[in-house]
PDB file of C-alpha atoms and ligand atoms in Angstrom:
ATOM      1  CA  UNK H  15      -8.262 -17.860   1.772  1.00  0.00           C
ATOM      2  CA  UNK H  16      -9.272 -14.213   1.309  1.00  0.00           C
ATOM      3  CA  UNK H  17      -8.598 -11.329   3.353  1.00  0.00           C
ATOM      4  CA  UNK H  18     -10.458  -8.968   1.230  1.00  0.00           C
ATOM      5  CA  UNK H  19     -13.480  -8.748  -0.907  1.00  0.00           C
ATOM      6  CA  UNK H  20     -15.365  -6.508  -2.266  1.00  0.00           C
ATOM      7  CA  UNK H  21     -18.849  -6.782  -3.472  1.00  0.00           C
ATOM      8  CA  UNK H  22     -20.085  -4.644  -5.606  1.00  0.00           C
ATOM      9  CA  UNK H  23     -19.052  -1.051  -3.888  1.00  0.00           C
ATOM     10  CA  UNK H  24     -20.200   2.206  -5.390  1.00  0.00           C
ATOM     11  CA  UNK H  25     -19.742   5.703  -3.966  1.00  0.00           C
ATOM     12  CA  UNK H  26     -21.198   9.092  -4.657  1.00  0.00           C
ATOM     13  CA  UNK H  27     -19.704  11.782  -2.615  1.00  0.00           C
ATOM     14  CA  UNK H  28     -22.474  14.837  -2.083  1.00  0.00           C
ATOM     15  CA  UNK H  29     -21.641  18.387  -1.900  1.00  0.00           C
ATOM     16  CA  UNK H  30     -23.463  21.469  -2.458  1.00  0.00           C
ATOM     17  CA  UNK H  31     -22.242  21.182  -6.190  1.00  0.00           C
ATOM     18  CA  UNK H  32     -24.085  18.391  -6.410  1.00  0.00           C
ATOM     19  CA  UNK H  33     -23.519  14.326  -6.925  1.00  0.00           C
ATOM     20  CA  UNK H  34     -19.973  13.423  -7.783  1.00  0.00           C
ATOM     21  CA  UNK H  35     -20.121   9.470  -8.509  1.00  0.00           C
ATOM     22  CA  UNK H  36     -16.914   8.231  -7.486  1.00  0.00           C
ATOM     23  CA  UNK H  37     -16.627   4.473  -7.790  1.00  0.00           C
ATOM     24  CA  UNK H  38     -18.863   2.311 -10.279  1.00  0.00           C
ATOM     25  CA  UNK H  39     -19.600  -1.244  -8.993  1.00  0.00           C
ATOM     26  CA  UNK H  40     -16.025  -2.446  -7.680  1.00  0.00           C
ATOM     27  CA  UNK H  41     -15.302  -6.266  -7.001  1.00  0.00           C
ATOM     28  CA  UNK H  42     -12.053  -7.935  -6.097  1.00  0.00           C
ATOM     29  CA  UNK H  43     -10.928  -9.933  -3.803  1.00  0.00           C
ATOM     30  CA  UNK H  44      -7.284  -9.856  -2.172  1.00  0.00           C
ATOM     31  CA  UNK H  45      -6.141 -13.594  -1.021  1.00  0.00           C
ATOM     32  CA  UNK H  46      -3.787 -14.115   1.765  1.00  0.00           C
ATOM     33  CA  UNK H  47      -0.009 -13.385   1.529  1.00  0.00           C
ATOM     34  CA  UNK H  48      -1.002 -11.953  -1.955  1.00  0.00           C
ATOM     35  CA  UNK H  49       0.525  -7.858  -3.066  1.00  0.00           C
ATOM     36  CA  UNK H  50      -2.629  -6.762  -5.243  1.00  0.00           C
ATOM     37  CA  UNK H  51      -1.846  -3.414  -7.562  1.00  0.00           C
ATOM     38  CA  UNK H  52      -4.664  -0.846  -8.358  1.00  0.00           C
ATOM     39  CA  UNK H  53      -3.880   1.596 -10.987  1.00  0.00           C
ATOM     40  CA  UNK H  54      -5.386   4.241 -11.940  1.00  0.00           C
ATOM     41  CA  UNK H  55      -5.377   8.192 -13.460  1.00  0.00           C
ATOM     42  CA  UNK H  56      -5.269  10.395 -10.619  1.00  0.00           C
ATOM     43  CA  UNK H  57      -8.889  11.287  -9.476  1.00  0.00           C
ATOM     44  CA  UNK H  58     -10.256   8.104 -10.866  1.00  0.00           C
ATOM     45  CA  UNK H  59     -11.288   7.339  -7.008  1.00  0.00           C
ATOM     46  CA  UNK H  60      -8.272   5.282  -5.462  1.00  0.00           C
ATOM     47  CA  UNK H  61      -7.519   7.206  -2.149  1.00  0.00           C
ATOM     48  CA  UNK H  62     -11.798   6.541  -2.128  1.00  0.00           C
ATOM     49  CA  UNK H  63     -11.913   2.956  -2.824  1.00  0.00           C
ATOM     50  CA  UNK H  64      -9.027   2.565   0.495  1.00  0.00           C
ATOM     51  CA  UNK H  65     -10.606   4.840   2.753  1.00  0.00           C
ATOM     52  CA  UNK H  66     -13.773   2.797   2.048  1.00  0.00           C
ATOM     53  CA  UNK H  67     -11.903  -0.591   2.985  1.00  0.00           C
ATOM     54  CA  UNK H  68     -10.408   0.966   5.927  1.00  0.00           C
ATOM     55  CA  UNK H  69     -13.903   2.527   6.801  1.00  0.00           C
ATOM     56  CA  UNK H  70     -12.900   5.997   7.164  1.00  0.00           C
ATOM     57  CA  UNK H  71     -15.490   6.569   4.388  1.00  0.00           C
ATOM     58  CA  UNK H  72     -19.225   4.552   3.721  1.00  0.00           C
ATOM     59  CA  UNK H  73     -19.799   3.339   0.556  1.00  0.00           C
ATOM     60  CA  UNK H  74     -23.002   4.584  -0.784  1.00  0.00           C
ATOM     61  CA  UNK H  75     -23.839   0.646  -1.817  1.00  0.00           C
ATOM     62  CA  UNK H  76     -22.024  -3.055  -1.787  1.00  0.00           C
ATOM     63  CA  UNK H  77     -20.338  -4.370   0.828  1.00  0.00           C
ATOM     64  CA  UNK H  78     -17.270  -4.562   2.028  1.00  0.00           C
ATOM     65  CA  UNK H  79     -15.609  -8.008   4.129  1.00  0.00           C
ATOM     66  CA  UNK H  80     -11.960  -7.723   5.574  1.00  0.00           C
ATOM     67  CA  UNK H  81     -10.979 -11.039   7.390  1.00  0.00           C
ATOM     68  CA  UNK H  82      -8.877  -9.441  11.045  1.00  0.00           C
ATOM     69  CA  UNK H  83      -7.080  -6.179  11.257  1.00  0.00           C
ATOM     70  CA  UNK H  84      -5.948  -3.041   8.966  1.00  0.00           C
ATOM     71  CA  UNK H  85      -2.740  -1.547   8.478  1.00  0.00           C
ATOM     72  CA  UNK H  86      -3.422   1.439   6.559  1.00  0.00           C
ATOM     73  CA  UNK H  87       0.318   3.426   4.980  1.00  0.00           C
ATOM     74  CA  UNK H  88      -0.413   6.745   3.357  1.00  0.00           C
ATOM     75  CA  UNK H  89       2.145   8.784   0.487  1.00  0.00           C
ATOM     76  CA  UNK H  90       3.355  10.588   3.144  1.00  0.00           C
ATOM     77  CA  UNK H  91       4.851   9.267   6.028  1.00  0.00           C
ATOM     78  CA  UNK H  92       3.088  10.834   8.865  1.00  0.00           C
ATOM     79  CA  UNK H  93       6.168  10.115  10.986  1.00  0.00           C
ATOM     80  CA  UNK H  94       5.947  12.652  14.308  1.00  0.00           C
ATOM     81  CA  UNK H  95       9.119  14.490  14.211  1.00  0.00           C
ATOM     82  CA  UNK H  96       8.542  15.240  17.810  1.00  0.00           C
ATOM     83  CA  UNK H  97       8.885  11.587  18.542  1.00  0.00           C
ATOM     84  CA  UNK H  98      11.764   9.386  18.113  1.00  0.00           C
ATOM     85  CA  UNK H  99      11.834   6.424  15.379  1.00  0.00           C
ATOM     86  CA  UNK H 100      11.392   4.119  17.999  1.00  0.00           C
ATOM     87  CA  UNK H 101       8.202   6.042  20.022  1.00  0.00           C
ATOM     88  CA  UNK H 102       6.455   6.468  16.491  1.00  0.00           C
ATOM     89  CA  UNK H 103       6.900   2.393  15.807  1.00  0.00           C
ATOM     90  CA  UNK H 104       5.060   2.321  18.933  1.00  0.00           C
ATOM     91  CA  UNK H 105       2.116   4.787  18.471  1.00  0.00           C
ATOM     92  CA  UNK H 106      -0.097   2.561  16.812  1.00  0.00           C
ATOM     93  CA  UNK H 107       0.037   0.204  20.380  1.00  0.00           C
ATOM     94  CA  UNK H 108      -0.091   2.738  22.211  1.00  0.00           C
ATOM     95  CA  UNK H 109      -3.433   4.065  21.188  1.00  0.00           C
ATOM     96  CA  UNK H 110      -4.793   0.332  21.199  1.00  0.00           C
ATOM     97  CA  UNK H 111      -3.046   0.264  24.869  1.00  0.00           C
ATOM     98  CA  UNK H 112      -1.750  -3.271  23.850  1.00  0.00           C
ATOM     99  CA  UNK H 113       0.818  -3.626  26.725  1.00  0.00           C
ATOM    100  CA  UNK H 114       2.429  -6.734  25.191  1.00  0.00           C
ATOM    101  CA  UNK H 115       6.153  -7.577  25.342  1.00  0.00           C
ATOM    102  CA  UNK H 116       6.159  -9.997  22.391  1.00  0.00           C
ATOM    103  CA  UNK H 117       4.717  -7.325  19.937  1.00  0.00           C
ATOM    104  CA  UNK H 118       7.730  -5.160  20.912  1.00  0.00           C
ATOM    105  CA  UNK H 119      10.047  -7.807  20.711  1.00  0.00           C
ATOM    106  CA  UNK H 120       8.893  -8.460  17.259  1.00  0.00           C
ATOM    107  CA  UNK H 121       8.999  -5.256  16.159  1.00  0.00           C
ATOM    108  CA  UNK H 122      12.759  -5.054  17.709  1.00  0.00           C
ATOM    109  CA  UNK H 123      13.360  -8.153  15.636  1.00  0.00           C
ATOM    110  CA  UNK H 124      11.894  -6.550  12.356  1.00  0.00           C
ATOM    111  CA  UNK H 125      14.020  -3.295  12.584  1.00  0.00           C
ATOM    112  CA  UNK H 126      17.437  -5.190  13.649  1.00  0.00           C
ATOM    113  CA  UNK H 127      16.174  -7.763  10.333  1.00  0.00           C
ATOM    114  CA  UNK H 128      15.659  -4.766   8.195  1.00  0.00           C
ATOM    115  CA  UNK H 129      19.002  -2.670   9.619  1.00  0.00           C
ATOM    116  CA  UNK H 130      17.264  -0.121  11.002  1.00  0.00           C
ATOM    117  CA  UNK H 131      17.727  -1.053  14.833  1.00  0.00           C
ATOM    118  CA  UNK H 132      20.600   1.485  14.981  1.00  0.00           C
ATOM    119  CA  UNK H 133      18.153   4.373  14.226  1.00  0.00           C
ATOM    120  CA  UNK H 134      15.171   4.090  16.703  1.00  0.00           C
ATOM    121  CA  UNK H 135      16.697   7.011  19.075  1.00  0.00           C
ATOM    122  CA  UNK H 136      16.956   9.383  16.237  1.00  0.00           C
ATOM    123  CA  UNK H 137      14.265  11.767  15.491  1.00  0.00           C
ATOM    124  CA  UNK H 138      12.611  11.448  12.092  1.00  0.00           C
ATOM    125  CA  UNK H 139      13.636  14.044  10.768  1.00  0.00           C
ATOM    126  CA  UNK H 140      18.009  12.938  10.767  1.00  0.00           C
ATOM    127  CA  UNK H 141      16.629  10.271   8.289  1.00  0.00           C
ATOM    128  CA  UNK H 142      16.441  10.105   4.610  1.00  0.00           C
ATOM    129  CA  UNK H 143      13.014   9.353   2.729  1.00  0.00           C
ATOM    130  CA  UNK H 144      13.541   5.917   1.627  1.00  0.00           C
ATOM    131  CA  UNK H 145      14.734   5.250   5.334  1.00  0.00           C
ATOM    132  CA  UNK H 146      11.765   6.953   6.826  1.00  0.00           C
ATOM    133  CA  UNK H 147       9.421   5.126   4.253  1.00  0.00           C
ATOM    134  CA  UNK H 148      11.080   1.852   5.675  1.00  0.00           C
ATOM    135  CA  UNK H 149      10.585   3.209   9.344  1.00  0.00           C
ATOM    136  CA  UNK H 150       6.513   4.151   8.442  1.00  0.00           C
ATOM    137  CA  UNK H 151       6.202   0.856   6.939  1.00  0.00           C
ATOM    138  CA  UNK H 152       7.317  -0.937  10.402  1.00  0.00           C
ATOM    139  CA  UNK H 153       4.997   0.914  12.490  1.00  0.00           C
ATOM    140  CA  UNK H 154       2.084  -0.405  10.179  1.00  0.00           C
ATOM    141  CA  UNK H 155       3.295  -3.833  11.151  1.00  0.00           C
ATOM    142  CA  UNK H 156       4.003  -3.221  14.741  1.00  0.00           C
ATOM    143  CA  UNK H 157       0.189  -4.050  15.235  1.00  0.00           C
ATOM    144  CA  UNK H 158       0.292  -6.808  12.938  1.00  0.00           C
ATOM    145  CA  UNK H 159      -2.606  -6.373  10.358  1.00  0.00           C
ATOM    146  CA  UNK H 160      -3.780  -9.048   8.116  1.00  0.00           C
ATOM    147  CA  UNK H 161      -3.980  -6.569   5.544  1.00  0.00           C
ATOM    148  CA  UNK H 162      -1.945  -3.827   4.877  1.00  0.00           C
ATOM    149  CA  UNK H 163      -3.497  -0.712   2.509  1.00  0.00           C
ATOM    150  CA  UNK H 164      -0.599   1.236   0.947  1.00  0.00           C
ATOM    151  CA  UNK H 165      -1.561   4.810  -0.992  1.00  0.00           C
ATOM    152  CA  UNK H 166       1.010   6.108  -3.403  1.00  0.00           C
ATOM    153  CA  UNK H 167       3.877   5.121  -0.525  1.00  0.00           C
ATOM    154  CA  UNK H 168       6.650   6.133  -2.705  1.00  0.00           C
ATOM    155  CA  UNK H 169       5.613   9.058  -4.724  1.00  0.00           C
ATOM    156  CA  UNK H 170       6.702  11.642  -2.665  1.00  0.00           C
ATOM    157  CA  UNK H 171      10.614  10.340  -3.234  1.00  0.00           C
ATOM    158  CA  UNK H 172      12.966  10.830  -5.803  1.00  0.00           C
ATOM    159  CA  UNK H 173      13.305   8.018  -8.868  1.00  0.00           C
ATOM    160  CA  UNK H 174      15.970   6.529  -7.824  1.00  0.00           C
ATOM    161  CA  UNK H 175      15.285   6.262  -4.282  1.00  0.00           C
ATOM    162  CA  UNK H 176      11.569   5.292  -5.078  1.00  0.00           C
ATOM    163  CA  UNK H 177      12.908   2.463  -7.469  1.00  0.00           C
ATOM    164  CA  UNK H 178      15.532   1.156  -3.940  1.00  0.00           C
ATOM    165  CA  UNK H 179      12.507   1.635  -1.646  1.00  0.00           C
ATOM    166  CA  UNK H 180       9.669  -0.294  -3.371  1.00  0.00           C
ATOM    167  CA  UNK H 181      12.622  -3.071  -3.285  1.00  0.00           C
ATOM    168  CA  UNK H 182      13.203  -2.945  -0.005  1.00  0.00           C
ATOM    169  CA  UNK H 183       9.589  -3.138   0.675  1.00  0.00           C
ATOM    170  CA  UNK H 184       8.534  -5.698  -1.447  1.00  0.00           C
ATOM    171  CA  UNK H 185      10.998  -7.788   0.484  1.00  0.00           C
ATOM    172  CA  UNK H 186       9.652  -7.023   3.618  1.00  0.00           C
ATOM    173  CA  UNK H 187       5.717  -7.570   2.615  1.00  0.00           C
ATOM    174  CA  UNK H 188       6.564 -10.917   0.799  1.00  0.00           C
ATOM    175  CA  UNK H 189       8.618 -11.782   4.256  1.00  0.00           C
ATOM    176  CA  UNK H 190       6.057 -11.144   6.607  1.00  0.00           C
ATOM    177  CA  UNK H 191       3.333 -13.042   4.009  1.00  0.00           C
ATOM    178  CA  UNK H 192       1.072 -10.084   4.910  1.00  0.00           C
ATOM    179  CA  UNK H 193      -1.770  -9.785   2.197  1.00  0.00           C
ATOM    180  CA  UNK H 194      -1.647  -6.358   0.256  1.00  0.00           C
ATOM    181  CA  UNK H 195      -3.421  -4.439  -1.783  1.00  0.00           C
ATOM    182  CA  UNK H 196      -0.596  -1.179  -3.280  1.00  0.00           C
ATOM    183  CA  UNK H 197      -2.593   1.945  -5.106  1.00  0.00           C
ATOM    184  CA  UNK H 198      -0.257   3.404  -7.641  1.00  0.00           C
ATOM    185  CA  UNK H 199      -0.219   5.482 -10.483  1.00  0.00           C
ATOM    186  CA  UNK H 200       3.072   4.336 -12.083  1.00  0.00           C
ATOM    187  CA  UNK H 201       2.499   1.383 -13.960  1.00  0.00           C
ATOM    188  CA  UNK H 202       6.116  -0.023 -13.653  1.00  0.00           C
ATOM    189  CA  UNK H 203       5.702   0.006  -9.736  1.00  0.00           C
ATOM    190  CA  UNK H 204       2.761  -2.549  -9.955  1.00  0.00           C
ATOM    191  CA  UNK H 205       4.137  -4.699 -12.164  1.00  0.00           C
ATOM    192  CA  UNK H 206       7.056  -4.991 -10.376  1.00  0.00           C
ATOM    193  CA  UNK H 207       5.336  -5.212  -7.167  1.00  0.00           C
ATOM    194  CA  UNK H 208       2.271  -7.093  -7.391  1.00  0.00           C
ATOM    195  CA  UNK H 209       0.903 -10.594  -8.011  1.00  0.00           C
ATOM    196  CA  UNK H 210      -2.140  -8.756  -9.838  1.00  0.00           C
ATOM    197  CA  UNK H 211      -2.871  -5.722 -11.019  1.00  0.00           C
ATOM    198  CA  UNK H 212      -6.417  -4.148 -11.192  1.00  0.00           C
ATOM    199  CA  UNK H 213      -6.706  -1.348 -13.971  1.00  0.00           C
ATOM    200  CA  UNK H 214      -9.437   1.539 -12.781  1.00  0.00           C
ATOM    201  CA  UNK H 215     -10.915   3.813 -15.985  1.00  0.00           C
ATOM    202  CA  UNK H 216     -11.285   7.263 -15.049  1.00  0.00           C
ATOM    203  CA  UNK H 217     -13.855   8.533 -12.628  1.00  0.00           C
ATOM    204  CA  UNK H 218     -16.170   7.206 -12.176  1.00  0.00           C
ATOM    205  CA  UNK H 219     -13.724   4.344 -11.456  1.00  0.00           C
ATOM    206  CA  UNK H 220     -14.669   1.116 -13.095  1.00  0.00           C
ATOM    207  CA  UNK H 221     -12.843  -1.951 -12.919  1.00  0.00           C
ATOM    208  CA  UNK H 222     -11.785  -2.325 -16.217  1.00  0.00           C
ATOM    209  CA  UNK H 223      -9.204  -5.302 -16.313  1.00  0.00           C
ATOM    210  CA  UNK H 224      -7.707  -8.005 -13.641  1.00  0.00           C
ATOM    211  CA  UNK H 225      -4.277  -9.136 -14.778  1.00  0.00           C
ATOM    212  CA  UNK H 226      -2.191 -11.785 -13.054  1.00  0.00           C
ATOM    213  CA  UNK H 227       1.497 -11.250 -13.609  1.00  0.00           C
ATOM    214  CA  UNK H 228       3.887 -14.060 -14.282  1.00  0.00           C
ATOM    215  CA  UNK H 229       7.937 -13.303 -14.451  1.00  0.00           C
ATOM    216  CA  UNK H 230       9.128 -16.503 -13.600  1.00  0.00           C
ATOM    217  CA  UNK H 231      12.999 -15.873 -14.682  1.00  0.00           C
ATOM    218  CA  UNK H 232      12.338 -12.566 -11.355  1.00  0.00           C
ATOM    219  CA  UNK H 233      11.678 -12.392  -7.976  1.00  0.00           C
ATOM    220  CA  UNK H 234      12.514  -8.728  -7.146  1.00  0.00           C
ATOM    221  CA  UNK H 235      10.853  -5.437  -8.429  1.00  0.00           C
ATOM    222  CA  UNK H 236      14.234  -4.717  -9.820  1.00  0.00           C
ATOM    223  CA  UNK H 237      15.286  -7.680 -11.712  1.00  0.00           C
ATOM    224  CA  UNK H 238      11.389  -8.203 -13.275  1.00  0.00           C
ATOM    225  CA  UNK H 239      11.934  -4.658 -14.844  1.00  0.00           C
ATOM    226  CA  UNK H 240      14.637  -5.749 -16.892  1.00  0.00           C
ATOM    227  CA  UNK H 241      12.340  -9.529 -18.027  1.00  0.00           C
ATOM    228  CA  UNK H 242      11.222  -9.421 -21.410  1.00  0.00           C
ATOM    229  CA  UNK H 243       7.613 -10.100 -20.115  1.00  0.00           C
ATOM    230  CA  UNK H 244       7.672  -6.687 -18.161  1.00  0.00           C
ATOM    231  CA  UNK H 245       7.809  -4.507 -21.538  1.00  0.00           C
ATOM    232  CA  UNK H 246       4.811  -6.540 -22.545  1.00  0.00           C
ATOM    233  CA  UNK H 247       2.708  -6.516 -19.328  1.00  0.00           C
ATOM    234  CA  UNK H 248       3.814  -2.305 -19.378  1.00  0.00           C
ATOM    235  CA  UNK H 249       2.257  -2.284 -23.007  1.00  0.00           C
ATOM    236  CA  UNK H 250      -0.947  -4.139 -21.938  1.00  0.00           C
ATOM    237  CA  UNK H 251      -1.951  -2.113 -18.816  1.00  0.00           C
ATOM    238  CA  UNK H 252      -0.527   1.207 -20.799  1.00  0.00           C
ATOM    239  CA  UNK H 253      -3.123   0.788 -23.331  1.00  0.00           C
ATOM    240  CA  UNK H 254      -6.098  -0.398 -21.033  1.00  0.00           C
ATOM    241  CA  UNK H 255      -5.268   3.160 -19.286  1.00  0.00           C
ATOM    242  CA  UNK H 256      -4.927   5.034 -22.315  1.00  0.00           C
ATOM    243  CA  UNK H 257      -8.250   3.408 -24.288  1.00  0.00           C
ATOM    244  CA  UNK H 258     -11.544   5.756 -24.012  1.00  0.00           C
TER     245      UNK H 258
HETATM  246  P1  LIG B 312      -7.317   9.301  -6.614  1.00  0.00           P
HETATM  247  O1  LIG B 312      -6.818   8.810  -5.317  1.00  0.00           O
HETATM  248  O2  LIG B 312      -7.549   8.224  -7.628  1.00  0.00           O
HETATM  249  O3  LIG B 312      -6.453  10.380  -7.196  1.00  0.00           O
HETATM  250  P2  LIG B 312      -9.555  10.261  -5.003  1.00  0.00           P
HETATM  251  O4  LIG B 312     -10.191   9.033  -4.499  1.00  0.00           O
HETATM  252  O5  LIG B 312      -8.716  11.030  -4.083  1.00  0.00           O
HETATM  253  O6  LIG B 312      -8.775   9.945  -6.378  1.00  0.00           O
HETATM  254  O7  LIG B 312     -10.712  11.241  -5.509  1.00  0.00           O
HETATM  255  C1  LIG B 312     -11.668  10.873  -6.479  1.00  0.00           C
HETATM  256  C2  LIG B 312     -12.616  12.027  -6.717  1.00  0.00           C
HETATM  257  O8  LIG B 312     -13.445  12.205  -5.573  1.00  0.00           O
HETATM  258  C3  LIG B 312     -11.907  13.357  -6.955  1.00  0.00           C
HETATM  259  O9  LIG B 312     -12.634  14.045  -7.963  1.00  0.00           O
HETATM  260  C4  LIG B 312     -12.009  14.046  -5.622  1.00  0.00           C
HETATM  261  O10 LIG B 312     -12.040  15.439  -5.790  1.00  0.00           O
HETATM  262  C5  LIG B 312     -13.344  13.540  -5.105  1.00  0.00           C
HETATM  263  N1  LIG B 312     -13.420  13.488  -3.636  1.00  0.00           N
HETATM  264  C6  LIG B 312     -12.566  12.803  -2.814  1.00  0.00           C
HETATM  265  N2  LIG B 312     -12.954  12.918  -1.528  1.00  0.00           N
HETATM  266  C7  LIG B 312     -14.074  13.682  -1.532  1.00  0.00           C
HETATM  267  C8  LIG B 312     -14.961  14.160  -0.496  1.00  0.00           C
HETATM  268  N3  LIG B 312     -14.762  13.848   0.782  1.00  0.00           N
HETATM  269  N4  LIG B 312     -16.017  14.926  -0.881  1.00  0.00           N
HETATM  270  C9  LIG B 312     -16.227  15.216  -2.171  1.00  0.00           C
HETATM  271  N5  LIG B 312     -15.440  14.806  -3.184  1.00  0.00           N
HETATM  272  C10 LIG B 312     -14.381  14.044  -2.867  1.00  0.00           C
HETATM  273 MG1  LIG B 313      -5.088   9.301  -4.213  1.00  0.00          MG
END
């Protein structure tokens, strides 16, 4: 089953400097409980092509079809540091004013699963990055999309942290089976991340290569990066990005 296609989408963005075209004739499709990479050079149109699927932003032709709700996570966390963990897990109900017990419940289940239960009076702000990335990533799930949109979620932490985090992540997405589609610059994230990764060109963005990956001997970002097949599947989508 799909959760996302795309048919054909173009943009042009118009300003008084004139026409600035953005995305050239995009298709993919996302299929359910499937982690989808898009990389890309940065302003190649990525941010774009999500805000387009989350329809903050038209496309200027082709169609977009998303099968139930969005969860859209952005590079920074947008946590409220006014609010504590546990009222900014609950924002996204609150502004649907979805009253339900079982939603809470589930997302009480989901932080005590992922060890963050002893957190939710704390203020973001007492928390580290990788622990507020964790927290952000919750509150996208506390409304329970079918399809979650993640934009550079882990660029904005250090390497080390980034490498822990996208672990800890992964986990969680491939737990909850909730379909995904990751926009990333770093190549070694996707691989490690996704079941296939889409290669942009520069802008304007065309899709330039689909490429299922296949580590059979991993199951975690951090064990694939050390399979033999990762060096080659870095080498493939290195020179696709490199190529004129
Ligand atoms: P990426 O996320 O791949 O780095 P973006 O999608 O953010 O790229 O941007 C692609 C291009 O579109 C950039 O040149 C950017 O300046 C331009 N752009 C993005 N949003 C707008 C907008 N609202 N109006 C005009 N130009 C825009
Ligand atoms: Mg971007």
């Amino acid at each position: 089953m799909k959760t996302l296609e795309l048919i054909n989408v173009n943009k042009t963005f118009y300003t008084e400097l004139g026409a600035l075209d953005v995305l050239d004739n995009i298709s993919f499709d996302v299929n359910e409980g499937e982690i989808v990479a898009i990389v890309g050079p940065s302003g190649s149109g990525k941010s774009t092509l999500l805000n387009i699927i989350s329809k903050l932003l038209k496309p200027t032709s082709g169609e977009v079809i998303v099968e139930g709700d969005i969860g859209y996570m952005f590079q920074h966390d947008h946590l409220f540091n006014w609010r504590t963990v546990w009222k900014n897990i609950l924002i996204g109900l609150e502004i649907k004013k979805d009253k339900d017990e079982k939603k809470r419940e589930r997302v009480k289940e989901l932080l005590t699963k992922y060890e963050l239960i002893d957190f939710i009076n704390n203020y973001p702000q007492e928390l580290s990055g990788g622990m507020r990335q964790r927290i952000a990533l919750i509150r996208t799930l506390a409304t329970s999309p079918n399809i979650l949109l993640l934009d550079e979620p882990f660029s904005a932490l250090d390497y080390q942290t980034r490498i822990n985090v996208s672990n800890d992540i992964y986990q969680i997405i491939k737990d909850q089976k909730v379909s995904t589609l990751l926009v990333t610059h770093d190549i070694s994230e996707a691989i490690g991340m996704a079941d296939r990764v889409i290669v942009l060109s520069h802008r304007p963005a065309k899709l330039k290569k689909i490429i299922e990956i296949k580590i059979d001997s991993a199951t975690t970002p951090l064990e694939k990066r050390k399979s033999q097949e990762f060096a080659q599947y870095f080498d493939v989508i290195w020179g696709l990005l490199n190529e004129q």
